[in-house]
mmCIF file with all atom_site columns, C-alpha atoms and ligand atoms in Angstrom:
data_model
loop_
_atom_site.group_PDB
_atom_site.id
_atom_site.type_symbol
_atom_site.label_atom_id
_atom_site.label_alt_id
_atom_site.label_comp_id
_atom_site.label_asym_id
_atom_site.label_entity_id
_atom_site.label_seq_id
_atom_site.pdbx_PDB_ins_code
_atom_site.Cartn_x
_atom_site.Cartn_y
_atom_site.Cartn_z
_atom_site.occupancy
_atom_site.B_iso_or_equiv
_atom_site.pdbx_formal_charge
_atom_site.auth_seq_id
_atom_site.auth_comp_id
_atom_site.auth_asym_id
_atom_site.auth_atom_id
_atom_site.pdbx_PDB_model_num
ATOM   1   C  CA  . MET M 1 1   ? 1.596   -16.006 14.224  1.00 50.00 ? 1   MET M CA  1
ATOM   2   C  CA  . ALA M 1 2   ? 0.406   -13.259 12.084  1.00 78.00 ? 2   ALA M CA  1
ATOM   3   C  CA  . LEU M 1 3   ? 3.856   -12.332 10.858  1.00 92.00 ? 3   LEU M CA  1
ATOM   4   C  CA  . THR M 1 4   ? 5.320   -15.877 10.303  1.00 92.00 ? 4   THR M CA  1
ATOM   5   C  CA  . LEU M 1 5   ? 4.894   -15.663 6.657   1.00 92.00 ? 5   LEU M CA  1
ATOM   6   C  CA  . TYR M 1 6   ? 6.540   -12.212 6.470   1.00 94.00 ? 6   TYR M CA  1
ATOM   7   C  CA  . ASN M 1 7   ? 9.693   -13.439 8.296   1.00 92.00 ? 7   ASN M CA  1
ATOM   8   C  CA  . LYS M 1 8   ? 10.082  -16.604 6.670   1.00 92.00 ? 8   LYS M CA  1
ATOM   9   C  CA  . LYS M 1 9   ? 10.107  -14.881 3.249   1.00 94.00 ? 9   LYS M CA  1
ATOM   10  C  CA  . ARG M 1 10  ? 13.197  -12.823 4.346   1.00 95.00 ? 10  ARG M CA  1
ATOM   11  C  CA  . ASN M 1 11  ? 16.608  -12.783 4.963   1.00 93.00 ? 11  ASN M CA  1
ATOM   12  C  CA  . PHE M 1 12  ? 17.143  -10.185 7.639   1.00 94.00 ? 12  PHE M CA  1
ATOM   13  C  CA  . LYS M 1 13  ? 20.934  -10.443 7.169   1.00 92.00 ? 13  LYS M CA  1
ATOM   14  C  CA  . GLU M 1 14  ? 20.691  -9.190  3.874   1.00 94.00 ? 14  GLU M CA  1
ATOM   15  C  CA  . THR M 1 15  ? 17.533  -6.972  3.637   1.00 93.00 ? 15  THR M CA  1
ATOM   16  C  CA  . SER M 1 16  ? 17.230  -3.673  5.746   1.00 93.00 ? 16  SER M CA  1
ATOM   17  C  CA  . GLU M 1 17  ? 13.401  -4.356  6.024   1.00 93.00 ? 17  GLU M CA  1
ATOM   18  C  CA  . PRO M 1 18  ? 12.214  -4.630  9.800   1.00 92.00 ? 18  PRO M CA  1
ATOM   19  C  CA  . ALA M 1 19  ? 11.969  -8.190  11.404  1.00 90.00 ? 19  ALA M CA  1
ATOM   20  C  CA  . GLY M 1 20  ? 8.314   -8.675  12.458  1.00 82.00 ? 20  GLY M CA  1
ATOM   21  C  CA  . LYS M 1 21  ? 7.235   -7.961  15.667  1.00 85.00 ? 21  LYS M CA  1
ATOM   22  C  CA  . VAL M 1 22  ? 3.410   -7.468  16.655  1.00 86.00 ? 22  VAL M CA  1
ATOM   23  C  CA  . LYS M 1 23  ? 3.582   -3.948  17.881  1.00 86.00 ? 23  LYS M CA  1
ATOM   24  C  CA  . GLY M 1 24  ? 0.749   -1.160  17.265  1.00 81.00 ? 24  GLY M CA  1
ATOM   25  C  CA  . SER M 1 25  ? 0.596   2.523   17.374  1.00 81.00 ? 25  SER M CA  1
ATOM   26  C  CA  . GLU M 1 26  ? -0.464  4.142   20.802  1.00 80.00 ? 26  GLU M CA  1
ATOM   27  C  CA  . SER M 1 27  ? -2.980  6.741   19.755  1.00 87.00 ? 27  SER M CA  1
ATOM   28  C  CA  . GLU M 1 28  ? -4.413  6.904   16.403  1.00 93.00 ? 28  GLU M CA  1
ATOM   29  C  CA  . LEU M 1 29  ? -4.206  3.809   13.760  1.00 96.00 ? 29  LEU M CA  1
ATOM   30  C  CA  . ILE M 1 30  ? -2.091  4.420   10.830  1.00 97.00 ? 30  ILE M CA  1
ATOM   31  C  CA  . PHE M 1 31  ? -1.867  3.859   7.196   1.00 98.00 ? 31  PHE M CA  1
ATOM   32  C  CA  . VAL M 1 32  ? 1.108   3.938   4.595   1.00 98.00 ? 32  VAL M CA  1
ATOM   33  C  CA  . VAL M 1 33  ? 0.901   3.296   0.865   1.00 98.00 ? 33  VAL M CA  1
ATOM   34  C  CA  . GLN M 1 34  ? 4.558   2.418   -0.473  1.00 98.00 ? 34  GLN M CA  1
ATOM   35  C  CA  . ARG M 1 35  ? 5.517   2.437   -4.008  1.00 98.00 ? 35  ARG M CA  1
ATOM   36  C  CA  . HIS M 1 36  ? 7.513   -0.506  -4.851  1.00 98.00 ? 36  HIS M CA  1
ATOM   37  C  CA  . LYS M 1 37  ? 9.841   -1.141  -8.001  1.00 97.00 ? 37  LYS M CA  1
ATOM   38  C  CA  . ALA M 1 38  ? 10.066  -4.899  -7.971  1.00 96.00 ? 38  ALA M CA  1
ATOM   39  C  CA  . SER M 1 39  ? 9.909   -7.045  -10.956 1.00 93.00 ? 39  SER M CA  1
ATOM   40  C  CA  . ARG M 1 40  ? 7.187   -4.769  -11.675 1.00 94.00 ? 40  ARG M CA  1
ATOM   41  C  CA  . LEU M 1 41  ? 6.300   -1.306  -10.326 1.00 97.00 ? 41  LEU M CA  1
ATOM   42  C  CA  . HIS M 1 42  ? 3.258   -1.504  -7.692  1.00 98.00 ? 42  HIS M CA  1
ATOM   43  C  CA  . TYR M 1 43  ? 1.869   0.324   -4.883  1.00 98.00 ? 43  TYR M CA  1
ATOM   44  C  CA  . ASP M 1 44  ? 1.531   -1.482  -1.449  1.00 98.00 ? 44  ASP M CA  1
ATOM   45  C  CA  . PHE M 1 45  ? -1.411  -0.462  0.458   1.00 98.00 ? 45  PHE M CA  1
ATOM   46  C  CA  . ARG M 1 46  ? -1.065  -1.046  4.041   1.00 98.00 ? 46  ARG M CA  1
ATOM   47  C  CA  . LEU M 1 47  ? -3.594  -0.471  7.159   1.00 98.00 ? 47  LEU M CA  1
ATOM   48  C  CA  . GLU M 1 48  ? -2.776  -0.868  10.980  1.00 97.00 ? 48  GLU M CA  1
ATOM   49  C  CA  . LEU M 1 49  ? -5.008  -3.527  12.723  1.00 96.00 ? 49  LEU M CA  1
ATOM   50  C  CA  . ASP M 1 50  ? -4.348  -5.475  15.648  1.00 94.00 ? 50  ASP M CA  1
ATOM   51  C  CA  . GLY M 1 51  ? -0.583  -4.632  15.860  1.00 93.00 ? 51  GLY M CA  1
ATOM   52  C  CA  . VAL M 1 52  ? -0.048  -5.566  12.382  1.00 96.00 ? 52  VAL M CA  1
ATOM   53  C  CA  . LEU M 1 53  ? -0.199  -3.701  8.844   1.00 97.00 ? 53  LEU M CA  1
ATOM   54  C  CA  . LYS M 1 54  ? -2.856  -5.753  6.728   1.00 98.00 ? 54  LYS M CA  1
ATOM   55  C  CA  . SER M 1 55  ? -1.461  -5.481  3.154   1.00 98.00 ? 55  SER M CA  1
ATOM   56  C  CA  . TRP M 1 56  ? -2.552  -5.247  -0.408  1.00 98.00 ? 56  TRP M CA  1
ATOM   57  C  CA  . ALA M 1 57  ? -0.476  -4.791  -3.623  1.00 98.00 ? 57  ALA M CA  1
ATOM   58  C  CA  . VAL M 1 58  ? -2.300  -2.579  -5.787  1.00 98.00 ? 58  VAL M CA  1
ATOM   59  C  CA  . PRO M 1 59  ? -0.492  -2.929  -9.197  1.00 97.00 ? 59  PRO M CA  1
ATOM   60  C  CA  . LYS M 1 60  ? -2.187  0.516   -10.716 1.00 97.00 ? 60  LYS M CA  1
ATOM   61  C  CA  . GLY M 1 61  ? -1.954  2.181   -7.307  1.00 98.00 ? 61  GLY M CA  1
ATOM   62  C  CA  . PRO M 1 62  ? -4.984  4.008   -5.656  1.00 98.00 ? 62  PRO M CA  1
ATOM   63  C  CA  . SER M 1 63  ? -7.138  6.368   -7.213  1.00 98.00 ? 63  SER M CA  1
ATOM   64  C  CA  . MET M 1 64  ? -9.071  9.477   -5.940  1.00 98.00 ? 64  MET M CA  1
ATOM   65  C  CA  . ASN M 1 65  ? -11.849 8.906   -8.454  1.00 98.00 ? 65  ASN M CA  1
ATOM   66  C  CA  . PRO M 1 66  ? -14.853 6.674   -7.747  1.00 98.00 ? 66  PRO M CA  1
ATOM   67  C  CA  . LYS M 1 67  ? -15.261 5.430   -11.047 1.00 98.00 ? 67  LYS M CA  1
ATOM   68  C  CA  . ASP M 1 68  ? -12.023 3.476   -10.718 1.00 98.00 ? 68  ASP M CA  1
ATOM   69  C  CA  . LYS M 1 69  ? -11.882 -0.057  -9.114  1.00 98.00 ? 69  LYS M CA  1
ATOM   70  C  CA  . ARG M 1 70  ? -8.276  -0.699  -8.240  1.00 98.00 ? 70  ARG M CA  1
ATOM   71  C  CA  . LEU M 1 71  ? -7.246  -4.342  -8.024  1.00 97.00 ? 71  LEU M CA  1
ATOM   72  C  CA  . ALA M 1 72  ? -5.791  -5.193  -4.870  1.00 98.00 ? 72  ALA M CA  1
ATOM   73  C  CA  . MET M 1 73  ? -4.060  -8.512  -4.110  1.00 97.00 ? 73  MET M CA  1
ATOM   74  C  CA  . MET M 1 74  ? -4.087  -9.414  -0.348  1.00 97.00 ? 74  MET M CA  1
ATOM   75  C  CA  . VAL M 1 75  ? -0.613  -10.262 0.651   1.00 96.00 ? 75  VAL M CA  1
ATOM   76  C  CA  . GLU M 1 76  ? 0.924   -11.483 3.924   1.00 96.00 ? 76  GLU M CA  1
ATOM   77  C  CA  . ASP M 1 77  ? 0.806   -9.044  7.164   1.00 96.00 ? 77  ASP M CA  1
ATOM   78  C  CA  . HIS M 1 78  ? 3.417   -6.863  7.429   1.00 96.00 ? 78  HIS M CA  1
ATOM   79  C  CA  . PRO M 1 79  ? 5.100   -5.404  10.826  1.00 96.00 ? 79  PRO M CA  1
ATOM   80  C  CA  . TYR M 1 80  ? 3.779   -2.068  12.366  1.00 95.00 ? 80  TYR M CA  1
ATOM   81  C  CA  . ASP M 1 81  ? 7.527   -0.970  11.842  1.00 95.00 ? 81  ASP M CA  1
ATOM   82  C  CA  . TYR M 1 82  ? 7.480   -1.361  7.978   1.00 96.00 ? 82  TYR M CA  1
ATOM   83  C  CA  . LYS M 1 83  ? 5.482   1.743   7.963   1.00 96.00 ? 83  LYS M CA  1
ATOM   84  C  CA  . ASP M 1 84  ? 8.706   3.681   8.066   1.00 96.00 ? 84  ASP M CA  1
ATOM   85  C  CA  . PHE M 1 85  ? 10.581  1.624   5.406   1.00 97.00 ? 85  PHE M CA  1
ATOM   86  C  CA  . ALA M 1 86  ? 11.951  3.186   2.460   1.00 97.00 ? 86  ALA M CA  1
ATOM   87  C  CA  . GLY M 1 87  ? 15.274  2.099   0.666   1.00 97.00 ? 87  GLY M CA  1
ATOM   88  C  CA  . THR M 1 88  ? 16.532  -0.741  -1.439  1.00 96.00 ? 88  THR M CA  1
ATOM   89  C  CA  . ILE M 1 89  ? 15.834  -4.398  -1.002  1.00 96.00 ? 89  ILE M CA  1
ATOM   90  C  CA  . PRO M 1 90  ? 18.951  -6.061  -2.398  1.00 95.00 ? 90  PRO M CA  1
ATOM   91  C  CA  . GLU M 1 91  ? 18.996  -8.212  -5.327  1.00 95.00 ? 91  GLU M CA  1
ATOM   92  C  CA  . GLY M 1 92  ? 18.140  -12.018 -4.894  1.00 95.00 ? 92  GLY M CA  1
ATOM   93  C  CA  . ASN M 1 93  ? 15.849  -11.097 -2.024  1.00 95.00 ? 93  ASN M CA  1
ATOM   94  C  CA  . TYR M 1 94  ? 12.276  -11.205 -1.803  1.00 94.00 ? 94  TYR M CA  1
ATOM   95  C  CA  . GLY M 1 95  ? 10.571  -8.030  -3.300  1.00 95.00 ? 95  GLY M CA  1
ATOM   96  C  CA  . ALA M 1 96  ? 14.233  -6.961  -4.473  1.00 96.00 ? 96  ALA M CA  1
ATOM   97  C  CA  . GLY M 1 97  ? 14.024  -3.336  -5.756  1.00 96.00 ? 97  GLY M CA  1
ATOM   98  C  CA  . ILE M 1 98  ? 13.182  0.022   -4.498  1.00 98.00 ? 98  ILE M CA  1
ATOM   99  C  CA  . VAL M 1 99  ? 10.818  1.285   -2.122  1.00 98.00 ? 99  VAL M CA  1
ATOM   100 C  CA  . GLU M 1 100 ? 9.610   4.678   -1.085  1.00 98.00 ? 100 GLU M CA  1
ATOM   101 C  CA  . ILE M 1 101 ? 6.838   5.854   0.745   1.00 98.00 ? 101 ILE M CA  1
ATOM   102 C  CA  . TRP M 1 102 ? 4.003   7.359   -1.469  1.00 98.00 ? 102 TRP M CA  1
ATOM   103 C  CA  . ASP M 1 103 ? 1.348   8.609   1.234   1.00 98.00 ? 103 ASP M CA  1
ATOM   104 C  CA  . SER M 1 104 ? 0.959   8.196   4.961   1.00 98.00 ? 104 SER M CA  1
ATOM   105 C  CA  . GLY M 1 105 ? -1.285  9.051   7.734   1.00 98.00 ? 105 GLY M CA  1
ATOM   106 C  CA  . THR M 1 106 ? -3.755  8.021   10.107  1.00 97.00 ? 106 THR M CA  1
ATOM   107 C  CA  . TYR M 1 107 ? -7.051  6.253   9.339   1.00 98.00 ? 107 TYR M CA  1
ATOM   108 C  CA  . ALA M 1 108 ? -10.260 5.105   11.083  1.00 97.00 ? 108 ALA M CA  1
ATOM   109 C  CA  . ASP M 1 109 ? -13.536 3.733   10.773  1.00 98.00 ? 109 ASP M CA  1
ATOM   110 C  CA  . LEU M 1 110 ? -16.392 5.508   8.711   1.00 97.00 ? 110 LEU M CA  1
ATOM   111 C  CA  . ALA M 1 111 ? -18.003 7.034   12.147  1.00 97.00 ? 111 ALA M CA  1
ATOM   112 C  CA  . ASN M 1 112 ? -14.273 7.988   13.449  1.00 95.00 ? 112 ASN M CA  1
ATOM   113 C  CA  . SER M 1 113 ? -15.271 6.155   16.445  1.00 95.00 ? 113 SER M CA  1
ATOM   114 C  CA  . PRO M 1 114 ? -12.992 6.063   19.219  1.00 93.00 ? 114 PRO M CA  1
ATOM   115 C  CA  . ARG M 1 115 ? -9.880  3.576   18.866  1.00 93.00 ? 115 ARG M CA  1
ATOM   116 C  CA  . GLU M 1 116 ? -11.258 0.250   20.497  1.00 93.00 ? 116 GLU M CA  1
ATOM   117 C  CA  . ILE M 1 117 ? -14.999 0.741   18.708  1.00 96.00 ? 117 ILE M CA  1
ATOM   118 C  CA  . ALA M 1 118 ? -13.056 1.711   15.398  1.00 96.00 ? 118 ALA M CA  1
ATOM   119 C  CA  . GLU M 1 119 ? -10.987 -1.524  15.491  1.00 96.00 ? 119 GLU M CA  1
ATOM   120 C  CA  . LYS M 1 120 ? -13.762 -3.531  16.325  1.00 97.00 ? 120 LYS M CA  1
ATOM   121 C  CA  . ASN M 1 121 ? -15.601 -2.188  13.205  1.00 98.00 ? 121 ASN M CA  1
ATOM   122 C  CA  . LEU M 1 122 ? -12.829 -2.425  11.042  1.00 98.00 ? 122 LEU M CA  1
ATOM   123 C  CA  . ARG M 1 123 ? -12.148 -6.032  12.177  1.00 97.00 ? 123 ARG M CA  1
ATOM   124 C  CA  . ALA M 1 124 ? -15.879 -6.849  11.071  1.00 98.00 ? 124 ALA M CA  1
ATOM   125 C  CA  . GLY M 1 125 ? -15.515 -4.966  7.848   1.00 98.00 ? 125 GLY M CA  1
ATOM   126 C  CA  . LEU M 1 126 ? -12.265 -6.970  7.054   1.00 97.00 ? 126 LEU M CA  1
ATOM   127 C  CA  . LYS M 1 127 ? -13.812 -10.285 7.804   1.00 96.00 ? 127 LYS M CA  1
ATOM   128 C  CA  . SER M 1 128 ? -16.849 -9.702  5.901   1.00 95.00 ? 128 SER M CA  1
ATOM   129 C  CA  . GLY M 1 129 ? -15.026 -8.776  2.646   1.00 96.00 ? 129 GLY M CA  1
ATOM   130 C  CA  . ASP M 1 130 ? -16.587 -5.356  2.707   1.00 97.00 ? 130 ASP M CA  1
ATOM   131 C  CA  . PHE M 1 131 ? -14.193 -2.997  4.631   1.00 98.00 ? 131 PHE M CA  1
ATOM   132 C  CA  . LYS M 1 132 ? -14.839 0.654   4.765   1.00 98.00 ? 132 LYS M CA  1
ATOM   133 C  CA  . PHE M 1 133 ? -12.699 3.082   6.297   1.00 98.00 ? 133 PHE M CA  1
ATOM   134 C  CA  . GLN M 1 134 ? -11.728 6.662   5.937   1.00 98.00 ? 134 GLN M CA  1
ATOM   135 C  CA  . LEU M 1 135 ? -8.008  7.866   5.401   1.00 98.00 ? 135 LEU M CA  1
ATOM   136 C  CA  . PHE M 1 136 ? -6.215  10.727  6.698   1.00 98.00 ? 136 PHE M CA  1
ATOM   137 C  CA  . GLY M 1 137 ? -3.259  11.036  4.195   1.00 98.00 ? 137 GLY M CA  1
ATOM   138 C  CA  . LYS M 1 138 ? -1.601  13.904  2.458   1.00 98.00 ? 138 LYS M CA  1
ATOM   139 C  CA  . LYS M 1 139 ? -2.922  12.381  -0.921  1.00 98.00 ? 139 LYS M CA  1
ATOM   140 C  CA  . LEU M 1 140 ? -5.307  9.920   -0.110  1.00 98.00 ? 140 LEU M CA  1
ATOM   141 C  CA  . LYS M 1 141 ? -8.411  11.426  1.891   1.00 98.00 ? 141 LYS M CA  1
ATOM   142 C  CA  . GLY M 1 142 ? -12.072 10.348  2.813   1.00 98.00 ? 142 GLY M CA  1
ATOM   143 C  CA  . GLU M 1 143 ? -14.023 7.297   2.434   1.00 98.00 ? 143 GLU M CA  1
ATOM   144 C  CA  . PHE M 1 144 ? -12.577 4.134   0.616   1.00 98.00 ? 144 PHE M CA  1
ATOM   145 C  CA  . VAL M 1 145 ? -13.861 0.634   0.548   1.00 98.00 ? 145 VAL M CA  1
ATOM   146 C  CA  . LEU M 1 146 ? -12.060 -2.558  0.158   1.00 98.00 ? 146 LEU M CA  1
ATOM   147 C  CA  . VAL M 1 147 ? -14.338 -5.015  -1.635  1.00 97.00 ? 147 VAL M CA  1
ATOM   148 C  CA  . LYS M 1 148 ? -13.307 -8.921  -1.860  1.00 96.00 ? 148 LYS M CA  1
ATOM   149 C  CA  . LEU M 1 149 ? -14.000 -10.395 -4.951  1.00 95.00 ? 149 LEU M CA  1
ATOM   150 C  CA  . LYS M 1 150 ? -16.015 -13.586 -4.778  1.00 86.00 ? 150 LYS M CA  1
ATOM   151 C  CA  . GLY M 1 151 ? -15.245 -16.693 -6.671  1.00 77.00 ? 151 GLY M CA  1
ATOM   152 C  CA  . LYS M 1 152 ? -12.140 -15.336 -7.806  1.00 65.00 ? 152 LYS M CA  1
ATOM   153 C  CA  . GLU M 1 153 ? -8.707  -15.995 -6.072  1.00 71.00 ? 153 GLU M CA  1
ATOM   154 C  CA  . ASP M 1 154 ? -8.990  -16.002 -2.414  1.00 79.00 ? 154 ASP M CA  1
ATOM   155 C  CA  . ASN M 1 155 ? -6.734  -13.027 -2.189  1.00 93.00 ? 155 ASN M CA  1
ATOM   156 C  CA  . SER M 1 156 ? -8.496  -10.546 -4.740  1.00 96.00 ? 156 SER M CA  1
ATOM   157 C  CA  . TRP M 1 157 ? -9.976  -7.489  -3.528  1.00 97.00 ? 157 TRP M CA  1
ATOM   158 C  CA  . LEU M 1 158 ? -10.887 -3.956  -5.377  1.00 98.00 ? 158 LEU M CA  1
ATOM   159 C  CA  . LEU M 1 159 ? -10.064 -0.909  -3.802  1.00 98.00 ? 159 LEU M CA  1
ATOM   160 C  CA  . ILE M 1 160 ? -12.810 1.980   -4.490  1.00 98.00 ? 160 ILE M CA  1
ATOM   161 C  CA  . LYS M 1 161 ? -12.975 5.665   -3.416  1.00 98.00 ? 161 LYS M CA  1
ATOM   162 C  CA  . HIS M 1 162 ? -16.178 6.460   -2.167  1.00 98.00 ? 162 HIS M CA  1
ATOM   163 C  CA  . HIS M 1 163 ? -18.290 9.610   -3.327  1.00 98.00 ? 163 HIS M CA  1
ATOM   164 C  CA  . ASP M 1 164 ? -17.533 12.620  -0.845  1.00 98.00 ? 164 ASP M CA  1
ATOM   165 C  CA  . LYS M 1 165 ? -16.058 15.910  -0.834  1.00 98.00 ? 165 LYS M CA  1
ATOM   166 C  CA  . TYR M 1 166 ? -12.443 14.417  -1.572  1.00 98.00 ? 166 TYR M CA  1
ATOM   167 C  CA  . ALA M 1 167 ? -13.379 12.526  -4.650  1.00 98.00 ? 167 ALA M CA  1
ATOM   168 C  CA  . VAL M 1 168 ? -12.255 13.705  -8.099  1.00 98.00 ? 168 VAL M CA  1
ATOM   169 C  CA  . ASP M 1 169 ? -14.172 13.069  -11.105 1.00 96.00 ? 169 ASP M CA  1
ATOM   170 C  CA  . SER M 1 170 ? -10.972 13.386  -13.615 1.00 97.00 ? 170 SER M CA  1
ATOM   171 C  CA  . GLU M 1 171 ? -8.607  10.823  -14.460 1.00 97.00 ? 171 GLU M CA  1
ATOM   172 C  CA  . TYR M 1 172 ? -6.467  10.004  -11.496 1.00 98.00 ? 172 TYR M CA  1
ATOM   173 C  CA  . ASN M 1 173 ? -2.949  8.321   -12.137 1.00 97.00 ? 173 ASN M CA  1
ATOM   174 C  CA  . SER M 1 174 ? -1.013  7.648   -8.760  1.00 97.00 ? 174 SER M CA  1
ATOM   175 C  CA  . GLU M 1 175 ? 2.378   7.868   -10.814 1.00 97.00 ? 175 GLU M CA  1
ATOM   176 C  CA  . GLU M 1 176 ? 1.576   11.640  -11.616 1.00 96.00 ? 176 GLU M CA  1
ATOM   177 C  CA  . HIS M 1 177 ? 1.579   12.295  -7.907  1.00 97.00 ? 177 HIS M CA  1
ATOM   178 C  CA  . THR M 1 178 ? 5.254   11.331  -7.558  1.00 96.00 ? 178 THR M CA  1
ATOM   179 C  CA  . LYS M 1 179 ? 8.283   13.377  -6.702  1.00 92.00 ? 179 LYS M CA  1
ATOM   180 C  CA  . LYS M 1 180 ? 10.330  13.798  -9.903  1.00 90.00 ? 180 LYS M CA  1
ATOM   181 C  CA  . ASP M 1 181 ? 13.365  13.117  -8.041  1.00 91.00 ? 181 ASP M CA  1
ATOM   182 C  CA  . SER M 1 182 ? 12.173  10.266  -6.145  1.00 96.00 ? 182 SER M CA  1
ATOM   183 C  CA  . PRO M 1 183 ? 14.591  7.158   -5.854  1.00 96.00 ? 183 PRO M CA  1
ATOM   184 C  CA  . ILE M 1 184 ? 12.268  5.152   -8.355  1.00 97.00 ? 184 ILE M CA  1
ATOM   185 C  CA  . ASN M 1 185 ? 11.662  7.945   -10.644 1.00 96.00 ? 185 ASN M CA  1
ATOM   186 C  CA  . LYS M 1 186 ? 15.364  8.494   -10.938 1.00 95.00 ? 186 LYS M CA  1
ATOM   187 C  CA  . TRP M 1 187 ? 15.827  4.744   -11.585 1.00 94.00 ? 187 TRP M CA  1
ATOM   188 C  CA  . LEU M 1 188 ? 13.130  4.799   -14.259 1.00 93.00 ? 188 LEU M CA  1
ATOM   189 C  CA  . GLU M 1 189 ? 14.799  7.844   -15.942 1.00 92.00 ? 189 GLU M CA  1
ATOM   190 C  CA  . ALA M 1 190 ? 18.403  6.364   -15.665 1.00 91.00 ? 190 ALA M CA  1
ATOM   191 C  CA  . ASN M 1 191 ? 16.647  3.111   -17.110 1.00 88.00 ? 191 ASN M CA  1
ATOM   192 C  CA  . LYS M 1 192 ? 14.719  4.822   -20.184 1.00 85.00 ? 192 LYS M CA  1
ATOM   193 C  CA  . LYS M 1 193 ? 18.327  6.388   -21.139 1.00 77.00 ? 193 LYS M CA  1
ATOM   194 C  CA  . LEU M 1 194 ? 20.107  2.864   -20.956 1.00 74.00 ? 194 LEU M CA  1
ATOM   195 C  CA  . GLY M 1 195 ? 17.236  1.205   -23.206 1.00 69.00 ? 195 GLY M CA  1
ATOM   196 C  CA  . LYS M 1 196 ? 17.712  4.072   -25.483 1.00 65.00 ? 196 LYS M CA  1
ATOM   197 C  CA  . LYS M 1 197 ? 21.492  3.373   -25.769 1.00 62.00 ? 197 LYS M CA  1
ATOM   198 C  CA  . THR M 1 198 ? 21.002  -0.470  -26.220 1.00 57.00 ? 198 THR M CA  1
ATOM   199 C  CA  . ALA M 1 199 ? 18.638  0.160   -28.877 1.00 54.00 ? 199 ALA M CA  1
ATOM   200 C  CA  . LYS M 1 200 ? 20.913  2.461   -30.782 1.00 49.00 ? 200 LYS M CA  1
ATOM   201 C  CA  . SER M 1 201 ? 24.017  0.153   -30.536 1.00 46.00 ? 201 SER M CA  1
ATOM   202 C  CA  . ARG M 1 202 ? 22.138  -2.583  -32.313 1.00 42.00 ? 202 ARG M CA  1
HETATM 203 MN MN1 . MN  G 2 .   ? 5.435   -4.748  -2.764  1.00 68.47 ? 1   MN  G MN1 1
#
């Protein structure tokens, strides 16, 4: 049931995204952050829970600075296999554009409990709208919270870094933590040139 909406939105004859099956990791829980150039560039923040990836679209990307409160719109659950997806979603399809993996790793509850207890804590946090966890990524490390906004649209949350040894107090822009030759950056660079040409020829 959890992946019905995901499957409904996609035509698997056209997109190379994985079809939705409920299936989780066997040892540690995982997270992934995908950078996605669709109609707008955004980041997709995904945490494994109960055999799917709980997912939020973060327009400005995650931050390692606790002062930043990054809007995160909860979207439909994605299948566990989506963690490895990178590539192009063809035009005319849902989310058409380019997807690349920005960060990935394992994650846990704040106490770093054994899996079964961690999942219980994480499930409760998610349900309460005060969802605390810690990430063991290459870029994202340490404690974070997703706070559900009350009185706003049902799916609005804020992603906030907690103060810990990994937090930074300088400005943090996730766009500066991308590889210059990443597919999206190449696309942006080519489009910038194209934009200039068009402006000149006018
Ligand atoms: Mn997306």
